[in-house]
Coordinates of C-alpha atoms in Angstrom, one line a residue:
Chain A
M1 CA 102.3 8.1 294.2
M2 CA 105.1 7.6 291.6
T3 CA 102.6 8.3 288.9
R4 CA 104.2 11.5 287.6
T5 CA 106.6 9.8 285.2
K6 CA 103.8 7.6 283.8
T7 CA 101.9 8.2 280.6
V8 CA 99.0 10.5 280.9
L9 CA 95.9 8.6 279.8
L10 CA 93.2 11.1 280.3
E11 CA 93.5 14.8 280.9
V12 CA 90.5 17.0 281.7
K13 CA 91.2 20.7 282.4
D14 CA 88.8 23.5 283.2
F15 CA 85.8 21.5 281.9
S16 CA 82.5 23.3 282.0
M17 CA 79.1 22.5 280.9
T18 CA 75.9 24.5 280.5
L19 CA 72.4 23.1 279.7
K20 CA 70.0 25.0 277.5
Q21 CA 66.5 24.2 278.6
S22 CA 63.3 25.8 277.5
G23 CA 65.0 29.2 277.0
R24 CA 67.0 29.1 280.2
T25 CA 70.7 28.4 280.4
L26 CA 71.7 26.4 283.4
N27 CA 75.4 26.4 284.5
I28 CA 75.8 22.9 285.8
I29 CA 79.5 22.5 285.8
R30 CA 81.9 25.4 286.2
S31 CA 85.5 24.0 286.3
L32 CA 86.4 20.4 286.7
D33 CA 89.9 18.9 286.4
L34 CA 90.9 15.3 286.2
T35 CA 94.2 13.7 285.3
V36 CA 94.6 9.9 285.1
H37 CA 97.9 8.2 284.3
K38 CA 98.4 4.6 283.3
Q39 CA 98.6 2.4 286.4
E40 CA 96.7 4.9 288.4
M41 CA 93.4 4.7 290.2
V42 CA 91.9 8.1 290.8
A43 CA 88.9 8.4 293.1
I44 CA 86.4 11.2 292.7
I45 CA 84.5 12.2 295.8
G46 CA 82.2 15.1 296.5
A47 CA 78.7 16.2 297.1
S48 CA 75.7 14.7 295.3
G49 CA 75.1 16.9 292.3
A50 CA 78.7 18.1 292.1
G51 CA 79.0 16.9 288.5
K52 CA 80.8 13.6 289.0
S53 CA 78.4 11.5 286.8
I54 CA 78.1 14.3 284.2
L55 CA 81.8 14.4 283.8
A56 CA 81.8 10.6 283.3
D57 CA 79.1 11.0 280.6
A58 CA 81.1 13.8 279.0
I59 CA 84.3 11.7 278.8
I60 CA 82.5 8.9 276.9
G61 CA 80.4 11.4 274.9
L62 CA 76.9 10.6 276.1
L63 CA 75.8 14.0 277.2
P64 CA 72.3 15.2 276.3
R65 CA 72.0 17.2 273.1
N66 CA 71.3 20.5 274.9
A67 CA 74.6 20.4 276.7
V68 CA 77.3 22.9 275.7
I69 CA 80.7 22.0 276.9
E70 CA 84.0 23.9 277.1
G71 CA 87.5 23.1 278.3
K72 CA 90.3 20.7 277.5
M73 CA 89.5 17.0 277.3
E74 CA 92.2 14.7 275.9
F75 CA 92.8 10.9 275.7
L76 CA 96.4 10.0 275.2
G77 CA 97.1 13.5 274.0
Q78 CA 94.3 13.5 271.4
P79 CA 91.4 15.9 271.8
L80 CA 88.2 13.9 272.6
T81 CA 86.1 14.9 269.6
D82 CA 82.6 13.3 269.0
K83 CA 84.2 11.1 266.4
L84 CA 87.1 9.9 268.5
Q85 CA 84.7 9.3 271.4
A86 CA 82.4 7.2 269.2
N87 CA 85.5 5.1 268.3
L88 CA 86.8 4.7 271.8
R89 CA 83.5 4.2 273.6
G90 CA 83.1 0.6 274.8
R91 CA 86.5 -0.3 273.4
E92 CA 89.3 1.9 274.9
I93 CA 87.1 3.8 277.4
I94 CA 84.4 2.0 279.3
L95 CA 81.9 3.3 281.8
I96 CA 80.4 1.3 284.6
P97 CA 77.1 3.2 285.1
Q98 CA 75.4 4.0 288.4
M99 CA 71.8 3.6 287.5
T100 CA 70.6 0.0 287.6
N101 CA 68.3 0.6 284.6
A102 CA 71.3 0.7 282.3
L103 CA 71.0 -3.0 281.5
N104 CA 68.6 -4.2 278.8
P105 CA 65.6 -5.6 280.7
L106 CA 64.7 -8.1 278.0
I107 CA 68.1 -9.8 277.6
T108 CA 69.8 -12.2 280.0
V109 CA 72.8 -10.9 281.9
G110 CA 75.0 -13.6 280.6
K111 CA 74.3 -12.4 277.0
Q112 CA 74.9 -8.8 277.9
V113 CA 78.2 -9.5 279.6
G114 CA 79.0 -11.7 276.6
W115 CA 78.9 -8.7 274.2
T116 CA 82.1 -7.4 275.8
V117 CA 83.9 -10.8 275.9
G118 CA 85.8 -11.5 272.7
R119 CA 84.7 -14.4 270.5
V120 CA 87.7 -16.6 271.4
N121 CA 86.8 -19.0 274.2
K122 CA 83.7 -17.0 274.9
K123 CA 82.0 -19.5 277.2
K124 CA 85.1 -20.3 279.2
R125 CA 85.9 -16.6 279.6
L126 CA 82.4 -15.8 280.7
K127 CA 82.5 -18.5 283.3
E128 CA 85.8 -17.3 284.6
I129 CA 84.6 -13.7 284.9
F130 CA 81.4 -14.6 286.6
Q131 CA 83.4 -16.6 289.1
Q132 CA 85.9 -13.7 289.6
V133 CA 83.2 -11.3 290.5
G134 CA 81.4 -13.8 292.8
L135 CA 78.3 -14.4 290.7
A136 CA 76.9 -18.0 290.4
E137 CA 76.9 -19.4 286.9
T138 CA 73.1 -19.7 287.1
V139 CA 72.9 -15.9 287.1
M140 CA 73.9 -15.9 283.4
A141 CA 70.4 -17.1 282.5
Q142 CA 68.7 -14.6 284.7
Y143 CA 67.1 -11.2 283.6
P144 CA 68.1 -7.9 285.3
H145 CA 64.9 -7.6 287.3
E146 CA 65.6 -10.9 289.0
L147 CA 68.9 -9.6 290.5
S148 CA 69.5 -7.8 293.8
G149 CA 71.1 -4.4 293.7
G150 CA 74.4 -5.8 294.8
M151 CA 74.3 -8.6 292.1
M152 CA 73.6 -5.9 289.5
Q153 CA 76.8 -4.1 290.5
K154 CA 78.7 -7.3 290.1
V155 CA 77.3 -7.7 286.6
F156 CA 78.7 -4.2 285.7
L157 CA 82.0 -5.1 287.2
A158 CA 82.0 -8.3 285.1
I159 CA 81.6 -6.1 282.0
A160 CA 84.5 -4.0 283.0
L161 CA 86.7 -7.0 283.6
A162 CA 85.7 -8.5 280.3
S163 CA 86.7 -5.4 278.4
Q164 CA 90.2 -4.5 277.1
A165 CA 89.6 -0.8 277.8
Q166 CA 92.6 1.3 278.8
L167 CA 90.4 3.6 280.8
I168 CA 87.7 2.3 283.1
I169 CA 85.3 4.8 284.7
A170 CA 83.4 3.2 287.4
D171 CA 80.5 5.3 288.7
E172 CA 79.6 4.0 292.2
P173 CA 80.5 0.4 291.4
T174 CA 80.2 -0.8 295.0
K175 CA 76.9 0.8 296.0
G176 CA 74.9 -1.9 297.7
L177 CA 77.7 -4.4 298.1
D178 CA 78.7 -5.9 301.5
K179 CA 82.2 -5.2 302.8
E180 CA 83.8 -8.3 301.5
A181 CA 82.3 -7.7 298.0
V182 CA 83.5 -4.1 298.1
N183 CA 87.0 -5.2 298.8
A184 CA 86.9 -7.9 296.1
A185 CA 85.4 -5.5 293.5
L186 CA 87.9 -2.7 294.2
G187 CA 90.7 -5.3 294.4
H188 CA 89.9 -6.4 290.9
L189 CA 89.9 -2.8 289.6
R190 CA 93.2 -2.2 291.5
Q191 CA 94.7 -5.2 289.7
L192 CA 93.6 -3.7 286.4
A193 CA 95.3 -0.5 287.3
D194 CA 98.5 -2.2 288.4
A195 CA 98.5 -4.0 285.0
G196 CA 98.6 -0.6 283.3
R197 CA 95.0 0.6 282.9
G198 CA 93.7 3.8 284.3
I199 CA 90.8 3.7 286.7
V200 CA 88.4 6.4 287.6
L201 CA 86.4 5.5 290.7
I202 CA 83.5 7.7 291.4
T203 CA 82.4 7.0 295.0
H204 CA 81.0 8.2 298.2
D205 CA 82.8 5.4 300.1
I206 CA 85.7 7.5 301.3
Q207 CA 87.2 4.7 303.3
A208 CA 87.3 2.4 300.2
A209 CA 88.7 5.2 298.1
V210 CA 91.5 5.8 300.7
K211 CA 92.3 2.1 300.7
F212 CA 92.4 1.4 297.0
A213 CA 93.1 4.7 295.1
D214 CA 96.4 6.5 294.6
T215 CA 94.9 10.0 294.2
I216 CA 91.6 11.5 295.5
V217 CA 90.0 14.4 293.7
V218 CA 87.3 16.4 295.5
Y219 CA 84.5 18.2 293.6
Y220 CA 82.0 20.6 294.9
G221 CA 79.3 22.6 293.1
G222 CA 80.8 21.8 289.7
K223 CA 84.3 22.8 290.7
T224 CA 87.5 21.0 291.6
I225 CA 88.4 22.0 295.2
E226 CA 91.2 19.6 296.0
V227 CA 93.5 17.0 294.5
T228 CA 95.4 15.0 297.1
E229 CA 97.2 11.8 297.8
A230 CA 94.8 9.2 299.3
A231 CA 97.1 8.8 302.3
N232 CA 96.3 12.3 303.4
F233 CA 92.9 11.1 304.6
S234 CA 93.9 10.1 308.1
G235 CA 93.6 11.1 311.7
N236 CA 91.5 14.2 312.0
G237 CA 92.2 15.4 308.5
D238 CA 95.0 17.8 309.2
K239 CA 96.8 17.0 306.0
L240 CA 93.7 17.9 303.9
K241 CA 93.8 21.5 302.6
H242 CA 90.2 22.4 301.8
P243 CA 87.7 22.9 304.7
Y244 CA 85.1 20.9 302.6
T245 CA 87.4 17.9 302.3
R246 CA 88.1 18.0 306.0
A247 CA 84.3 18.2 306.6
L248 CA 83.7 15.2 304.4
W249 CA 86.2 13.2 306.4
N250 CA 84.8 14.3 309.7
A251 CA 81.2 13.5 308.7
L252 CA 82.0 9.8 308.5
P253 CA 80.1 7.8 311.2
E254 CA 83.5 6.6 312.6
N255 CA 85.0 10.1 312.6
G256 CA 82.4 12.1 314.4
F257 CA 79.3 12.0 312.2
I258 CA 79.4 15.8 312.0
P259 CA 76.7 17.1 309.6
D260 CA 78.2 20.5 308.9
N261 CA 78.9 21.7 305.4
P262 CA 81.4 24.6 305.5
M263 CA 80.3 25.6 301.9
V264 CA 76.8 26.8 302.8
Chain B
M1 CA 55.5 -3.6 318.5
L2 CA 56.1 -5.0 314.9
H3 CA 56.3 -8.7 314.7
V4 CA 57.8 -10.6 311.8
D5 CA 56.7 -14.1 312.7
N6 CA 58.3 -17.2 311.3
V7 CA 58.3 -15.9 307.7
S8 CA 59.5 -18.0 304.9
F9 CA 60.0 -17.1 301.2
R10 CA 61.3 -18.5 297.9
Y11 CA 61.1 -17.1 294.4
P12 CA 59.4 -19.6 291.9
N13 CA 61.7 -22.4 291.0
R14 CA 64.5 -21.2 293.3
P15 CA 65.7 -22.6 296.7
W16 CA 64.3 -21.1 299.9
L17 CA 65.7 -17.6 300.4
F18 CA 65.0 -17.9 304.1
R19 CA 62.8 -20.0 306.4
N20 CA 61.2 -19.2 309.7
L21 CA 62.6 -15.8 309.9
S22 CA 61.6 -13.9 313.0
L23 CA 62.2 -10.3 314.2
T24 CA 60.5 -7.8 316.4
I25 CA 60.9 -4.0 316.4
D26 CA 59.6 -1.9 319.2
K27 CA 58.0 1.5 319.1
G28 CA 60.9 4.1 319.2
E29 CA 63.4 1.4 318.5
I30 CA 66.0 1.6 315.7
V31 CA 67.3 -1.9 314.6
G32 CA 70.2 -2.3 312.3
M33 CA 70.5 -5.2 309.9
Y34 CA 73.4 -6.3 307.8
G35 CA 74.3 -9.4 305.7
K36 CA 75.8 -10.4 302.4
S37 CA 74.6 -9.0 299.1
G38 CA 71.9 -11.1 297.5
I39 CA 71.1 -12.9 300.8
G40 CA 67.5 -11.7 300.8
K41 CA 67.5 -8.5 302.9
S42 CA 65.6 -6.4 300.3
T43 CA 63.1 -9.2 299.7
L44 CA 62.5 -9.3 303.5
A45 CA 62.0 -5.6 303.5
K46 CA 59.4 -5.9 300.7
I47 CA 57.6 -8.6 302.7
I48 CA 57.5 -6.6 305.9
A49 CA 56.3 -3.6 304.0
G50 CA 53.5 -5.6 302.3
Y51 CA 54.8 -5.6 298.7
I52 CA 55.3 -9.3 298.7
K53 CA 53.2 -12.0 300.5
P54 CA 55.3 -14.4 302.5
L55 CA 54.8 -18.1 301.7
Q56 CA 54.6 -18.9 305.3
G57 CA 54.4 -16.8 308.5
E58 CA 52.9 -13.4 309.0
I59 CA 53.6 -9.8 309.8
R60 CA 51.7 -8.3 312.8
I61 CA 51.5 -5.0 314.6
C62 CA 50.7 -5.7 318.3
N63 CA 48.2 -8.5 317.6
N64 CA 46.7 -7.3 314.4
K65 CA 47.5 -9.1 311.2
L66 CA 48.1 -6.5 308.4
T67 CA 45.6 -6.6 305.6
G68 CA 44.5 -3.9 303.1
E69 CA 45.1 -0.8 305.1
K70 CA 44.8 2.4 303.1
I71 CA 48.3 3.6 304.1
Y72 CA 50.3 0.6 305.0
P73 CA 51.7 0.9 308.6
V74 CA 55.2 -0.2 307.5
Q75 CA 56.6 2.1 304.9
L76 CA 59.6 1.1 302.9
I77 CA 62.2 3.7 301.9
W78 CA 63.6 2.1 298.8
Q79 CA 67.3 1.6 297.8
H80 CA 67.0 2.8 294.2
A81 CA 64.9 6.0 294.2
E82 CA 65.1 6.2 290.4
L83 CA 63.2 2.9 290.0
V84 CA 60.2 3.8 292.3
I85 CA 59.4 7.3 291.3
N86 CA 57.1 8.0 288.4
P87 CA 59.4 9.4 285.7
S88 CA 56.6 11.5 284.1
W89 CA 55.4 13.3 287.3
Q90 CA 56.7 16.6 288.6
M91 CA 58.2 16.2 292.1
K92 CA 55.4 18.1 293.8
K93 CA 52.8 15.6 292.4
I94 CA 55.0 12.8 293.8
L95 CA 54.9 14.4 297.2
A96 CA 51.2 15.0 297.1
E97 CA 50.7 11.2 297.7
S98 CA 51.8 11.7 301.3
P99 CA 49.2 13.5 303.3
Y100 CA 51.2 14.4 306.4
L101 CA 54.1 16.1 304.8
S102 CA 55.1 19.4 306.4
E103 CA 57.3 22.3 305.0
E104 CA 59.5 21.8 308.0
M105 CA 60.1 18.2 307.1
L106 CA 61.1 19.1 303.6
S107 CA 63.6 21.7 304.7
C108 CA 64.8 19.3 307.4
L109 CA 65.6 16.8 304.5
G110 CA 67.3 19.6 302.5
I111 CA 64.7 19.7 299.7
Q112 CA 64.9 23.0 297.9
S113 CA 61.6 24.5 296.8
S114 CA 63.0 25.0 293.3
W115 CA 63.2 21.2 293.0
L116 CA 59.4 20.8 293.3
S117 CA 58.7 21.9 289.8
K118 CA 61.3 19.5 288.3
Y119 CA 60.9 16.1 286.9
P120 CA 62.8 13.1 288.3
H121 CA 65.4 13.0 285.4
E122 CA 66.4 16.6 286.2
L123 CA 67.5 15.7 289.7
S124 CA 70.6 13.9 290.9
G125 CA 70.4 10.5 292.6
G126 CA 71.0 12.0 296.0
E127 CA 68.3 14.7 295.4
L128 CA 65.8 12.1 294.3
Q129 CA 66.5 10.0 297.4
R130 CA 65.5 12.9 299.6
F131 CA 62.1 12.9 298.0
N132 CA 61.9 9.2 298.4
I133 CA 62.5 9.6 302.2
A134 CA 60.1 12.6 302.4
R135 CA 57.4 10.6 300.6
A136 CA 57.6 7.7 303.1
L137 CA 57.8 9.9 306.3
G138 CA 54.9 11.9 305.0
T139 CA 52.6 8.9 305.5
D140 CA 53.0 9.1 309.2
A141 CA 53.2 5.3 309.4
P142 CA 54.4 3.9 312.8
F143 CA 57.2 1.8 311.3
Y144 CA 59.8 2.4 308.6
I145 CA 62.3 0.3 306.8
A146 CA 65.3 2.1 305.4
D147 CA 67.0 -0.2 302.8
E148 CA 70.5 1.2 302.1
I149 CA 69.1 4.6 301.7
T150 CA 72.2 6.8 302.1
S151 CA 74.8 4.9 300.1
M152 CA 74.3 7.3 297.3
F153 CA 75.1 10.3 299.4
D154 CA 78.4 12.1 300.2
A155 CA 79.4 11.8 303.8
I156 CA 78.1 15.2 304.9
S157 CA 74.7 14.7 303.3
Q158 CA 74.6 11.2 304.8
A159 CA 75.2 12.6 308.3
Q160 CA 72.6 15.3 307.7
I161 CA 70.0 12.9 306.4
W162 CA 70.4 10.6 309.3
H163 CA 70.4 13.4 311.9
S164 CA 67.1 14.7 310.6
L165 CA 65.6 11.3 310.0
L166 CA 66.5 10.2 313.5
Q167 CA 65.1 13.4 314.9
E168 CA 61.7 12.7 313.3
V169 CA 61.8 9.0 314.2
E170 CA 62.8 9.6 317.8
Q171 CA 60.4 12.5 318.4
Q172 CA 57.4 10.6 317.2
Q173 CA 58.5 7.3 318.7
K174 CA 58.5 5.5 315.3
G175 CA 60.2 2.1 314.9
M176 CA 62.7 1.6 312.2
L177 CA 64.7 -1.2 310.6
V178 CA 67.9 0.1 309.0
I179 CA 69.5 -2.2 306.4
S180 CA 73.0 -1.2 305.5
H181 CA 76.4 -2.6 304.7
N182 CA 78.0 0.3 306.5
Q183 CA 78.6 -1.2 309.9
K184 CA 80.1 1.9 311.2
L185 CA 76.9 3.7 310.4
L186 CA 74.8 1.0 312.1
E187 CA 76.9 1.2 315.2
K188 CA 76.4 4.9 315.3
I189 CA 72.6 5.1 314.8
C190 CA 71.0 1.9 316.0
H191 CA 69.9 0.7 319.4
R192 CA 70.5 -2.9 318.4
I193 CA 72.2 -4.6 315.4
V194 CA 71.2 -8.0 314.0
H195 CA 72.9 -10.2 311.3
F196 CA 70.4 -11.4 308.7
S197 CA 71.7 -15.0 308.9
D198 CA 71.0 -15.1 312.6
L199 CA 67.3 -14.4 312.1
A200 CA 66.4 -17.4 310.0
M201 CA 66.9 -21.0 309.5
A202 CA 69.4 -21.2 306.7
D203 CA 68.2 -23.7 304.1
R204 CA 69.8 -23.6 300.7
D205 CA 69.1 -27.0 299.2

C-alpha cells in the first residue's frame, strides 16, 4: 500500500540458481524477484516446486553446496555475502521453516524456543510467548514428537515472536492450523510488520494472504510472474494480470474449484 | 460400512484425548471432519488406520473386527509426507510397496516418470505428497483417511488432486474420511461434514 516511501529491507532481483549434480546441471530457479519494505508483509504464492522455499534458504544462506546462484540479493542495501548472512542469520533475519523435522528431536520445545529469548526475564518471556501463540505451558516440557502438526507450527511461530529479527521469513507457518489459529498466527505476524519489521509469508492459503498481506508475489516454474496488491484478489479475478494468477484464484474451492493450469 | 465404535484414547500420563467416540463411513461415502488443532484428529486417524490401538472400543468393517490383515483395509494418507517416506529409497522402490498401482493412476496424480528415479530429498513437498497418495491408493483398500493432505499444494494442484482422487474413490465406491481445516474444501467435496467434538464425550480432567 503506502510502502513505497518506506525503507527497503530486502531486495532480490533476477535471482537464479542452478544445481550441479552428478555431472548434470539443473536449472532450478530462473528469475525470482522479491522486495520487502519495513512495515510490509509480502506473501509469496505459486505452484509447488516454483522455488519459494529455495529462495528462503538462499536469503538466509543455507543452500546446498552444489548450488550456484546469480542475481542481486541485498539486505538494507548491503549485498548478502556468505559472511554477512552468517552474521544476520537467526539475529536480523529469521526463517520459520516448513519441514517439521527442523526441530531437534532430543531437546524439549521450551528449551529450543528459549534459545531465541534473551537472557533477561527469560522464564517470564517464555511463558508470555507460549500464551500468545496459544500453547499450554505444559508443552514446554514436551519433545517435538509429542506434538501435533498444528502445535509444531505454533512452536515455530513462538520462535519468530521471541526473536528481534528485522526480517521474518515464514515458510507455510499456518499449515495444519485451524481457522482461528491461522488468524491468530498471521495476526501476530501482521503486528510485527506494523511495528516496523518486514515479513515474508510463503503460503498456499490465498485467502489468508489476501487478508493479511500488503503485497502478493506469484512465482511459477522458477520465475516471477506477477507482483500485485493483495486487494486485487477479488471477484472473479479481473484485476489480476497474469492468466496463472487468475487460474490460482479460480481454483479455490469457493471460487469454482477449476483444476486448469494455463501454463501447461 | 466402516464402524468406529465407542473408541477412547489417552497418551500415557495425559488426560483423555477423547472418550466413546463413534463414527460410521459407508461405502462410496466421503465424510469431512474438522476441529481445533491438537484436539486429536490425527490420533483418531492413526487409530482407525490401525497404527495405534484404542484403549477402549473397536474398529470394524461390517461385522468383522480388524486384526493382522496383510494390507490393512483402512489406508491413511499422512499429513507430513516427508516423515513417512523412507529417505534412502528411490521413489520407484517406495511405490513398489503398493501392488495395485497403475500407470494411469500415476499420471492422474500428476506424477512424472522422471521423478521415479529420484530420492525423496530431491522432490518438493507437494511432489512427495503425490507419491504418498499414490502409495495409499495403490493398496486398493476399501477405506481411506486423508489427513490434511493438500494443505501443502497450490490451489490449482489442490483442485487437480481432489478431482482425480474423488474420481478414483467414486468410481470404485471407496469410503473416505477427509480431515481438513479448510471448510470451503470440505463443503465442496464431502457428502457429510462432522465436527470432531460432536463425535465424542469431551472429558478433559
